[in-house]
Amino acid sequence: MLTTTHHRCLNDDSTFSDTLTFRFPPGALRFTDLTPGNLRRRLRDISHYRYVQAQARGEPSPTIVAFGTLAEDRPLADLFPDLPSTTDDDERLFSANSFITYTMRTLFRRGWIRYERGDWQPAVPPARAQWQERAAAVLRYLTGRRRILLRSERPRPLDFSDVPFAVDQDLVPLAPCGFLSDFVRTRRGHRRAPALVFNSAYFLLEHDDVCSRHSALGEAHSLWAAGGVIHRPPLFHRGAIWQHSDGRWRVGRLGLNDMQIRLPTGLELVPDDRPATPDQLPFALNDANAAPVTLYNRYYGVAQQGRVVGHTPSDPQRLELTVVDRRIVGLKQGGGLALPHNGFVISIAPGALSPDAQHNLRRRLQSDLLLAYAFARPEHREIVQALQTGPILLRDGQITLDDDYLEAEEQFWPSRALANGDYQIGVVPTNYKTDVDRTRAGRVGLGIDEQGDLILVMVAGVNDGMGLPGVDSFGATLRELAEALRAAGAHSALNLDGGGSTQAYHHGRRALIPGDRRGEPGQPYERMVPAMGIVE
């Protein structure tokens, strides 16, 4: 049975914060990805979102180009079988989505593209025959399926060889995400319509988040398991919540070194602190000395050098695979491979695999690009569903937060300006404020009480600087969220995705006002999300 309570708290600065608390049995909750809706509507929405961001950065006449990636990524050879698949930095691409994003960014960065009479046209120099083929094929695919949209007030035609255009910020690959309201609308009247639907997972949102050719805005990342299948691995050592086969929920930290990974050849990789059988290879995580098999994620370099390195160590002999979710999306020989926010790299020294095994792996990647994951440690092997976000808010009834907690314990590392004037892209979510008791925002926290029931606490908030005193709820700090969960009876709790994504529908009706304002105080916008929690 689902119960709900509402509480309004008056803050010290004369603002208020509205809190909704839901309580439900452990078997009622499941996490799932959201099926994307109409692509043109989603492209228009994200173009508006990025247009407002560009204006806020000081661009007087922004030009935004958004294009939709495939809802289900496919091997590059399926869509573009005759095109060269190697990038200028020698990564061989297997993913159609990665190839489309790489091609589009290169065309705009080099000014090899025009928009005239409502149509996109390649403008690649005649001497670059391979790039002429790539440009023509990708633009034909995107335009023929209406998967690309331009938002600009500039006069046409647009020649991007001389139009100011911030490629990293204003060219937007859009992943499969959607509106919770659309999902709720389609389920109304169903015999088993959900009692509660709410946003759940972290996803790529800001331009720093999608710096990789393997990334797209709106893509969920980090651990998601459902029905006993691990669909996304835990990328960083962060808080997660999971359910065992006996129905009990637990909160704890998981990371890549808690996984075992089966390659398409059947070879398994296991953490180097676990016993390995003869047909398994041990791996190290973020090893600066490059163990025979090493996994690297975006956190590589922080523990050793106090900064994000952003790529694997250079080594002409190493074979490296870029992985996103369960897909191998790229291969490179020689190291120096860029690390995506939403994935990791498997780096293999020549002695780790026999020549036959390495040949077999390369051959198998022609037709099979899927990995399989399992939990490596006995205490995790009965997990049937799980979600990783972080940070952990409560353990054994005690609040775990302090000023250094997110960076020291949960591997949050936002982008930052360095003392030498350089700008360093951090670890996703790249713009997350890591204080625990100063920043108020929309918040979502999920807790477990002593009886095993679940408690969801949601605090409505507004984009920073957009709140109207006396009108809008001003959100909560992480510490205030933890205190609210403890007051509701939780003894362990995890922070879920919040901010402008905070939203819920209770029996088909909006339960709280979304916090996204897009520069317009008093005007709420529903933000697209890729994943949700459902209480039935």
XYZ file of C-alpha atoms in Angstrom:
536
model
C 0.000 0.000 0.000
C 1.322 3.444 -0.969
C 0.896 6.273 1.509
C 1.903 9.894 1.069
C 2.353 12.979 3.244
C 3.133 16.603 2.428
C 5.141 19.006 4.578
C 6.088 22.645 4.052
C 9.213 23.835 5.855
C 10.024 27.511 6.402
C 13.729 28.190 5.811
C 15.934 30.670 7.677
C 16.005 33.017 4.674
C 12.177 33.333 4.649
C 11.774 30.966 1.691
C 9.916 27.666 1.982
C 10.504 24.101 0.819
C 7.773 21.585 -0.026
C 8.489 17.955 0.787
C 6.556 14.912 -0.342
C 7.111 11.612 1.472
C 5.930 8.321 0.001
C 6.016 4.985 1.821
C 5.489 1.632 0.101
C 6.363 -2.067 0.506
C 9.670 -3.408 -0.849
C 8.070 -5.485 -3.593
C 6.248 -2.529 -5.142
C 9.247 -0.735 -6.671
C 11.071 -1.340 -9.918
C 13.545 0.744 -11.898
C 13.379 0.861 -15.672
C 14.432 2.925 -18.664
C 11.901 5.222 -20.283
C 10.823 4.520 -23.855
C 11.513 7.675 -25.882
C 8.616 9.507 -27.493
C 8.311 11.639 -30.623
C 11.816 12.539 -31.820
C 10.918 15.889 -33.396
C 9.318 17.051 -30.151
C 12.378 15.948 -28.203
C 14.746 17.702 -30.615
C 12.731 20.929 -30.312
C 12.789 20.711 -26.526
C 16.525 20.086 -26.224
C 17.281 22.803 -28.796
C 15.345 25.276 -26.654
C 17.176 24.098 -23.516
C 20.570 24.579 -25.148
C 19.517 27.887 -26.754
C 18.726 29.310 -23.310
C 22.060 28.015 -21.981
C 23.914 29.665 -24.872
C 22.195 32.988 -24.175
C 23.173 32.693 -20.514
C 26.807 32.188 -21.591
C 26.629 35.460 -23.508
C 26.084 34.257 -27.077
C 24.029 37.101 -28.629
C 22.515 35.048 -31.489
C 22.861 31.358 -30.659
C 22.750 28.695 -33.327
C 21.849 25.242 -32.037
C 21.997 22.032 -34.061
C 20.519 18.913 -32.449
C 20.449 15.413 -33.904
C 19.001 12.192 -32.561
C 21.088 9.094 -32.007
C 19.578 5.667 -32.597
C 17.190 4.505 -29.894
C 19.060 1.190 -29.892
C 22.644 1.505 -31.028
C 23.616 -0.754 -33.914
C 26.940 -1.951 -35.310
C 28.424 0.598 -37.668
C 28.676 -2.052 -40.391
C 24.875 -2.435 -40.396
C 24.232 1.206 -41.340
C 27.353 2.275 -43.207
C 29.051 -0.942 -44.373
C 31.300 0.646 -46.990
C 32.622 3.624 -45.046
C 36.053 3.808 -43.340
C 35.536 3.364 -39.614
C 38.845 4.633 -38.180
C 39.031 8.092 -36.616
C 41.830 10.601 -37.137
C 43.252 9.554 -33.743
C 43.251 5.867 -34.764
C 40.244 4.511 -32.888
C 38.287 2.006 -34.927
C 34.587 2.610 -34.335
C 32.065 -0.223 -34.083
C 29.074 1.869 -33.004
C 26.786 3.616 -35.485
C 25.952 6.265 -32.867
C 29.633 6.939 -32.161
C 30.374 7.203 -35.878
C 27.511 9.646 -36.519
C 28.556 11.850 -33.587
C 32.234 11.761 -34.593
C 31.385 12.651 -38.192
C 29.056 15.510 -37.266
C 31.519 17.052 -34.826
C 34.307 16.860 -37.374
C 32.205 18.476 -40.097
C 31.194 21.396 -37.877
C 34.625 21.791 -36.301
C 36.268 22.049 -39.721
C 33.488 24.127 -41.275
C 32.723 21.416 -43.838
C 28.954 21.859 -43.760
C 26.304 24.299 -45.018
C 22.588 24.825 -44.471
C 20.725 26.183 -47.485
C 17.101 26.072 -48.685
C 16.096 23.933 -45.724
C 18.710 21.303 -46.434
C 22.072 20.263 -44.982
C 24.879 20.038 -47.511
C 28.448 18.740 -47.077
C 31.229 21.166 -47.989
C 34.230 18.862 -47.736
C 37.313 19.790 -49.809
C 37.654 17.663 -52.979
C 40.999 16.290 -51.774
C 39.320 14.632 -48.775
C 37.478 11.866 -50.594
C 36.922 9.673 -47.514
C 35.389 12.569 -45.642
C 33.172 13.405 -48.600
C 31.783 9.859 -48.408
C 31.299 10.025 -44.649
C 29.622 13.442 -44.751
C 27.245 12.532 -47.566
C 26.210 9.233 -45.941
C 25.653 10.607 -42.433
C 23.778 13.714 -43.589
C 21.639 11.604 -45.913
C 20.775 9.320 -42.996
C 19.927 12.155 -40.578
C 17.954 14.308 -42.996
C 16.149 11.401 -44.649
C 14.795 10.312 -41.270
C 14.245 13.852 -39.948
C 16.723 13.243 -37.147
C 18.364 16.695 -37.266
C 17.013 20.113 -36.292
C 18.385 23.660 -36.567
C 17.440 26.522 -34.221
C 18.845 29.871 -35.309
C 17.739 33.410 -36.127
C 20.705 33.959 -38.430
C 19.944 34.665 -42.094
C 20.224 31.743 -44.504
C 22.244 30.221 -46.034
C 24.503 29.256 -43.148
C 28.070 28.422 -44.072
C 29.718 26.984 -40.969
C 33.179 27.772 -42.300
C 32.561 31.397 -41.306
C 29.603 31.253 -38.863
C 30.712 31.463 -35.192
C 29.659 28.115 -33.734
C 30.648 26.536 -30.402
C 30.732 22.889 -31.468
C 31.248 21.452 -27.980
C 28.294 23.390 -26.563
C 25.869 23.979 -29.437
C 26.029 20.752 -31.468
C 23.846 18.384 -29.453
C 23.635 14.607 -29.944
C 20.412 13.490 -28.244
C 20.101 10.005 -26.735
C 16.865 8.073 -26.137
C 15.127 9.912 -23.304
C 11.598 11.188 -22.882
C 8.920 12.864 -20.813
C 7.487 11.161 -17.753
C 4.160 12.827 -18.545
C 3.980 10.927 -21.847
C 4.542 7.614 -20.086
C 1.871 8.409 -17.488
C -0.573 9.485 -20.198
C -0.190 6.188 -22.065
C -0.804 4.189 -18.886
C -3.964 5.977 -17.738
C -6.938 3.659 -17.656
C -4.788 0.519 -17.642
C -5.793 -2.062 -15.069
C -2.285 -1.899 -13.591
C -1.556 1.793 -14.011
C 1.332 2.742 -11.681
C 0.513 4.443 -8.405
C 3.737 6.486 -8.507
C 6.270 7.357 -11.210
C 9.400 9.412 -10.475
C 12.781 10.267 -12.007
C 15.649 8.107 -10.825
C 19.034 7.750 -12.593
C 21.832 10.186 -13.312
C 22.281 11.003 -16.978
C 24.488 13.069 -19.288
C 23.116 16.619 -19.370
C 25.765 19.337 -19.686
C 28.209 19.855 -22.549
C 31.134 18.648 -20.397
C 29.221 15.386 -19.878
C 29.179 14.613 -23.604
C 32.777 15.474 -24.527
C 33.295 11.940 -25.889
C 32.235 10.792 -29.355
C 30.635 7.842 -27.558
C 28.278 10.027 -25.507
C 24.952 11.759 -26.111
C 22.859 14.098 -24.007
C 20.152 12.285 -22.070
C 22.059 8.994 -21.781
C 21.718 7.262 -18.406
C 24.917 5.934 -16.849
C 26.159 3.802 -13.957
C 24.628 0.671 -12.495
C 21.202 -0.459 -13.572
C 20.165 -4.077 -13.091
C 16.674 -5.461 -13.667
C 15.347 -9.006 -13.698
C 18.757 -10.275 -12.619
C 20.455 -8.784 -15.730
C 23.081 -6.047 -15.397
C 22.291 -3.619 -18.230
C 24.756 -0.932 -17.127
C 27.796 -1.486 -14.894
C 28.683 0.627 -11.831
C 31.209 3.025 -13.354
C 32.512 4.669 -10.176
C 32.771 3.581 -6.547
C 29.537 5.259 -5.486
C 26.389 4.717 -3.541
C 23.791 2.329 -4.926
C 20.585 0.694 -3.783
C 19.765 -2.906 -4.631
C 17.238 -5.628 -3.982
C 18.160 -9.223 -3.186
C 16.236 -12.243 -4.428
C 14.571 -12.498 -0.996
C 12.998 -9.068 -1.560
C 15.186 -7.116 0.878
C 16.757 -3.818 -0.164
C 20.242 -2.651 0.799
C 22.288 0.536 0.363
C 26.043 0.413 -0.195
C 28.846 1.248 -2.603
C 29.676 -0.647 -5.762
C 32.255 -0.071 -8.487
C 33.837 -1.675 -11.516
C 36.107 -3.718 -9.235
C 32.978 -5.471 -7.927
C 32.197 -6.890 -11.366
C 33.316 -9.748 -13.543
C 33.099 -9.204 -17.280
C 32.676 -11.794 -20.014
C 34.099 -10.798 -23.399
C 32.449 -11.932 -26.670
C 35.032 -14.764 -26.912
C 33.857 -16.169 -23.568
C 36.986 -15.044 -21.695
C 36.150 -13.592 -18.275
C 37.855 -10.680 -16.522
C 37.730 -10.677 -12.714
C 38.973 -8.182 -10.084
C 42.601 -8.790 -9.135
C 41.687 -9.234 -5.472
C 39.488 -12.259 -6.306
C 40.722 -15.787 -7.065
C 40.889 -16.456 -10.819
C 40.430 -19.773 -12.595
C 42.695 -20.729 -15.558
C 40.132 -19.395 -18.043
C 39.856 -16.036 -16.265
C 42.107 -12.965 -16.345
C 42.504 -10.654 -13.326
C 42.170 -6.917 -13.944
C 43.316 -3.835 -12.044
C 41.318 -0.607 -11.913
C 42.879 2.737 -12.909
C 46.403 1.348 -12.481
C 48.993 4.012 -13.335
C 51.569 1.249 -13.878
C 49.351 -0.465 -16.466
C 48.795 -4.004 -15.162
C 48.452 -6.733 -17.833
C 44.696 -6.042 -17.925
C 43.538 -2.663 -16.622
C 40.129 -1.009 -16.602
C 40.123 2.793 -16.805
C 37.237 5.160 -16.118
C 37.003 8.967 -15.961
C 38.179 8.947 -12.331
C 41.613 7.775 -13.480
C 44.292 10.194 -12.262
C 42.366 11.758 -9.384
C 43.723 9.429 -6.685
C 47.272 9.461 -8.076
C 47.677 13.014 -9.401
C 44.763 14.989 -7.978
C 43.326 15.589 -11.448
C 41.364 13.850 -14.173
C 43.802 12.588 -16.820
C 41.042 11.937 -19.358
C 42.776 9.221 -21.392
C 44.593 5.921 -20.919
C 48.419 5.814 -20.710
C 50.196 5.676 -24.067
C 51.682 2.283 -24.920
C 52.214 1.157 -28.517
C 51.679 -2.489 -27.612
C 48.375 -2.323 -25.736
C 45.023 -3.252 -27.265
C 42.164 -1.166 -25.858
C 38.388 -1.534 -26.062
C 35.987 1.320 -25.330
C 32.839 0.065 -23.581
C 29.481 1.815 -23.093
C 26.852 -0.111 -21.116
C 27.137 -3.653 -22.555
C 28.509 -2.611 -25.939
C 32.062 -2.515 -27.242
C 31.942 0.695 -29.270
C 35.592 1.156 -30.288
C 39.047 -0.419 -30.493
C 42.486 1.136 -30.554
C 46.062 -0.093 -30.527
C 48.604 2.049 -28.705
C 46.926 3.576 -25.653
C 46.137 7.244 -25.237
C 42.439 6.452 -25.655
C 39.955 9.107 -24.492
C 37.773 8.023 -21.557
C 34.011 8.559 -21.916
C 31.878 9.673 -18.977
C 29.313 6.959 -19.652
C 31.710 4.051 -20.095
C 35.195 2.672 -19.512
C 38.181 1.240 -21.363
C 39.573 -2.293 -21.169
C 43.340 -2.067 -21.746
C 45.146 -5.334 -22.553
C 48.925 -5.783 -22.650
C 50.317 -8.077 -25.394
C 51.422 -10.728 -22.927
C 48.010 -10.972 -21.260
C 46.488 -12.796 -24.239
C 48.132 -15.390 -26.409
C 48.483 -14.452 -30.108
C 45.650 -16.878 -30.906
C 43.408 -15.391 -28.209
C 44.046 -11.840 -29.417
C 43.378 -12.871 -33.020
C 40.189 -14.616 -31.907
C 39.040 -11.483 -30.061
C 39.604 -9.237 -33.074
C 37.802 -11.717 -35.327
C 34.861 -12.084 -32.937
C 34.394 -8.310 -32.798
C 33.379 -8.414 -36.458
C 30.042 -9.937 -35.442
C 29.613 -9.838 -31.644
C 30.092 -6.624 -29.652
C 28.179 -7.437 -26.460
C 29.671 -7.980 -23.013
C 28.007 -9.734 -20.100
C 28.421 -8.678 -16.465
C 28.065 -10.528 -13.190
C 28.702 -9.502 -9.608
C 32.085 -10.817 -8.544
C 31.564 -10.953 -4.773
C 29.396 -13.536 -2.985
C 27.439 -10.930 -1.008
C 26.202 -9.362 -4.258
C 25.329 -12.425 -6.301
C 21.674 -12.523 -5.255
C 20.996 -8.969 -6.477
C 18.007 -8.919 -8.844
C 17.645 -5.171 -9.396
C 19.840 -2.191 -8.603
C 20.424 1.489 -9.298
C 23.573 3.546 -8.703
C 23.482 7.309 -8.168
C 24.972 8.607 -4.909
C 25.885 9.850 -2.469
C 24.810 7.618 0.409
C 22.894 9.792 2.893
C 22.247 7.457 5.831
C 23.948 4.371 7.240
C 22.534 2.653 10.321
C 20.453 5.742 11.024
C 23.450 8.083 10.952
C 23.997 10.886 8.438
C 27.199 10.142 6.514
C 27.793 13.592 4.987
C 30.597 16.087 5.584
C 32.329 18.735 3.451
C 34.791 16.315 1.806
C 32.447 13.360 1.542
C 31.390 13.503 -2.105
C 34.898 13.912 -3.506
C 36.749 11.741 -0.995
C 34.275 8.871 -0.632
C 31.912 8.875 -3.636
C 34.243 9.875 -6.504
C 32.338 13.018 -7.457
C 34.787 15.378 -9.168
C 33.088 18.290 -10.959
C 34.745 20.290 -13.750
C 36.935 23.126 -12.484
C 39.269 25.956 -13.454
C 42.872 25.142 -12.512
C 45.404 27.484 -10.931
C 47.374 27.732 -14.190
C 44.292 28.993 -16.045
C 43.430 25.689 -17.707
C 39.947 24.227 -17.534
C 39.592 20.598 -16.499
C 36.563 18.514 -17.428
C 35.736 16.415 -14.395
C 33.798 13.239 -13.655
C 30.108 13.037 -14.464
C 27.917 14.751 -13.255
C 30.427 17.456 -14.148
C 28.532 20.434 -12.685
C 27.437 18.821 -9.404
C 27.971 21.084 -6.382
C 29.705 18.941 -3.799
C 28.872 20.909 -0.647
C 26.423 19.117 1.636
C 24.759 21.946 3.565
C 24.754 25.132 1.436
C 23.243 24.427 -1.989
C 19.477 24.044 -2.070
C 17.996 22.270 -5.090
C 15.284 19.839 -6.020
C 16.139 16.577 -4.272
C 15.088 12.924 -4.407
C 16.150 10.417 -1.760
C 15.230 6.744 -1.322
C 15.482 5.094 2.073
C 14.784 1.811 3.846
C 13.181 1.596 7.275
C 13.719 -1.018 9.994
C 10.820 -3.134 8.717
C 12.235 -3.180 5.178
C 9.675 -0.821 3.657
C 10.828 1.916 1.296
C 10.579 5.656 1.888
C 10.860 8.114 -0.988
C 11.398 11.765 -0.059
C 11.108 14.409 -2.777
C 11.727 18.121 -2.240
C 10.598 20.508 -4.970
C 13.208 23.053 -6.042
C 13.988 25.625 -8.704
C 17.011 26.334 -10.945
C 19.557 28.496 -9.136
C 18.468 32.163 -9.216
C 15.078 31.416 -10.787
C 12.957 30.973 -7.657
C 10.212 33.442 -6.753
C 10.030 33.918 -2.946
C 6.585 33.113 -1.626
C 5.704 31.276 -4.837
C 8.290 28.538 -5.428
C 9.622 25.779 -3.237
C 13.379 26.346 -2.863
C 14.509 22.735 -2.459
C 16.844 21.264 0.139
C 20.518 20.719 0.831
C 21.846 17.165 0.861
C 22.000 17.288 4.644
C 18.395 18.499 4.865
C 17.341 15.647 2.578
C 19.145 13.158 4.829
C 17.469 14.656 7.907
C 14.050 14.395 6.240
C 14.621 10.738 5.426
C 15.770 9.973 8.957
C 12.776 11.813 10.413
C 10.512 9.687 8.183
C 12.014 6.517 9.680
C 14.763 5.538 7.235
C 17.893 3.888 8.688
C 19.756 3.794 5.335
C 19.224 6.035 2.329
C 20.602 7.030 -1.060
C 20.421 10.299 -2.982
C 18.878 9.913 -6.467
C 18.982 12.318 -9.412
C 17.445 15.673 -8.515
C 17.828 19.304 -9.552
C 15.685 20.349 -12.503
C 14.900 16.670 -13.179
C 12.942 16.274 -9.916
C 9.423 15.168 -10.883
C 6.752 12.672 -9.887
C 3.254 11.557 -10.875
C 0.953 10.165 -8.198
C -2.017 8.169 -9.541
C -1.616 9.885 -12.890
C -1.428 13.454 -11.578
C 1.618 15.652 -11.248
C 2.727 15.474 -7.618
C 5.128 18.443 -7.548
C 6.054 21.337 -9.811
C 9.183 20.731 -11.939
C 12.160 22.944 -11.105
C 13.492 23.654 -14.610
C 12.822 27.345 -15.473
C 15.134 27.956 -18.476
C 15.637 31.592 -17.648
C 11.933 32.308 -17.142
C 10.978 32.689 -13.450
C 7.513 31.362 -12.778
C 7.484 29.218 -15.942
C 8.114 25.538 -15.160
C 9.443 23.190 -17.861
C 9.340 19.423 -17.722
C 12.820 18.029 -18.266
C 13.307 14.874 -20.303
C 14.824 11.947 -18.419
C 15.995 8.486 -19.548
C 14.916 6.366 -16.574
C 12.314 6.156 -13.835
C 11.187 4.432 -10.712
C 7.712 2.870 -10.776
C 5.601 1.910 -7.763
C 2.750 -0.439 -8.635
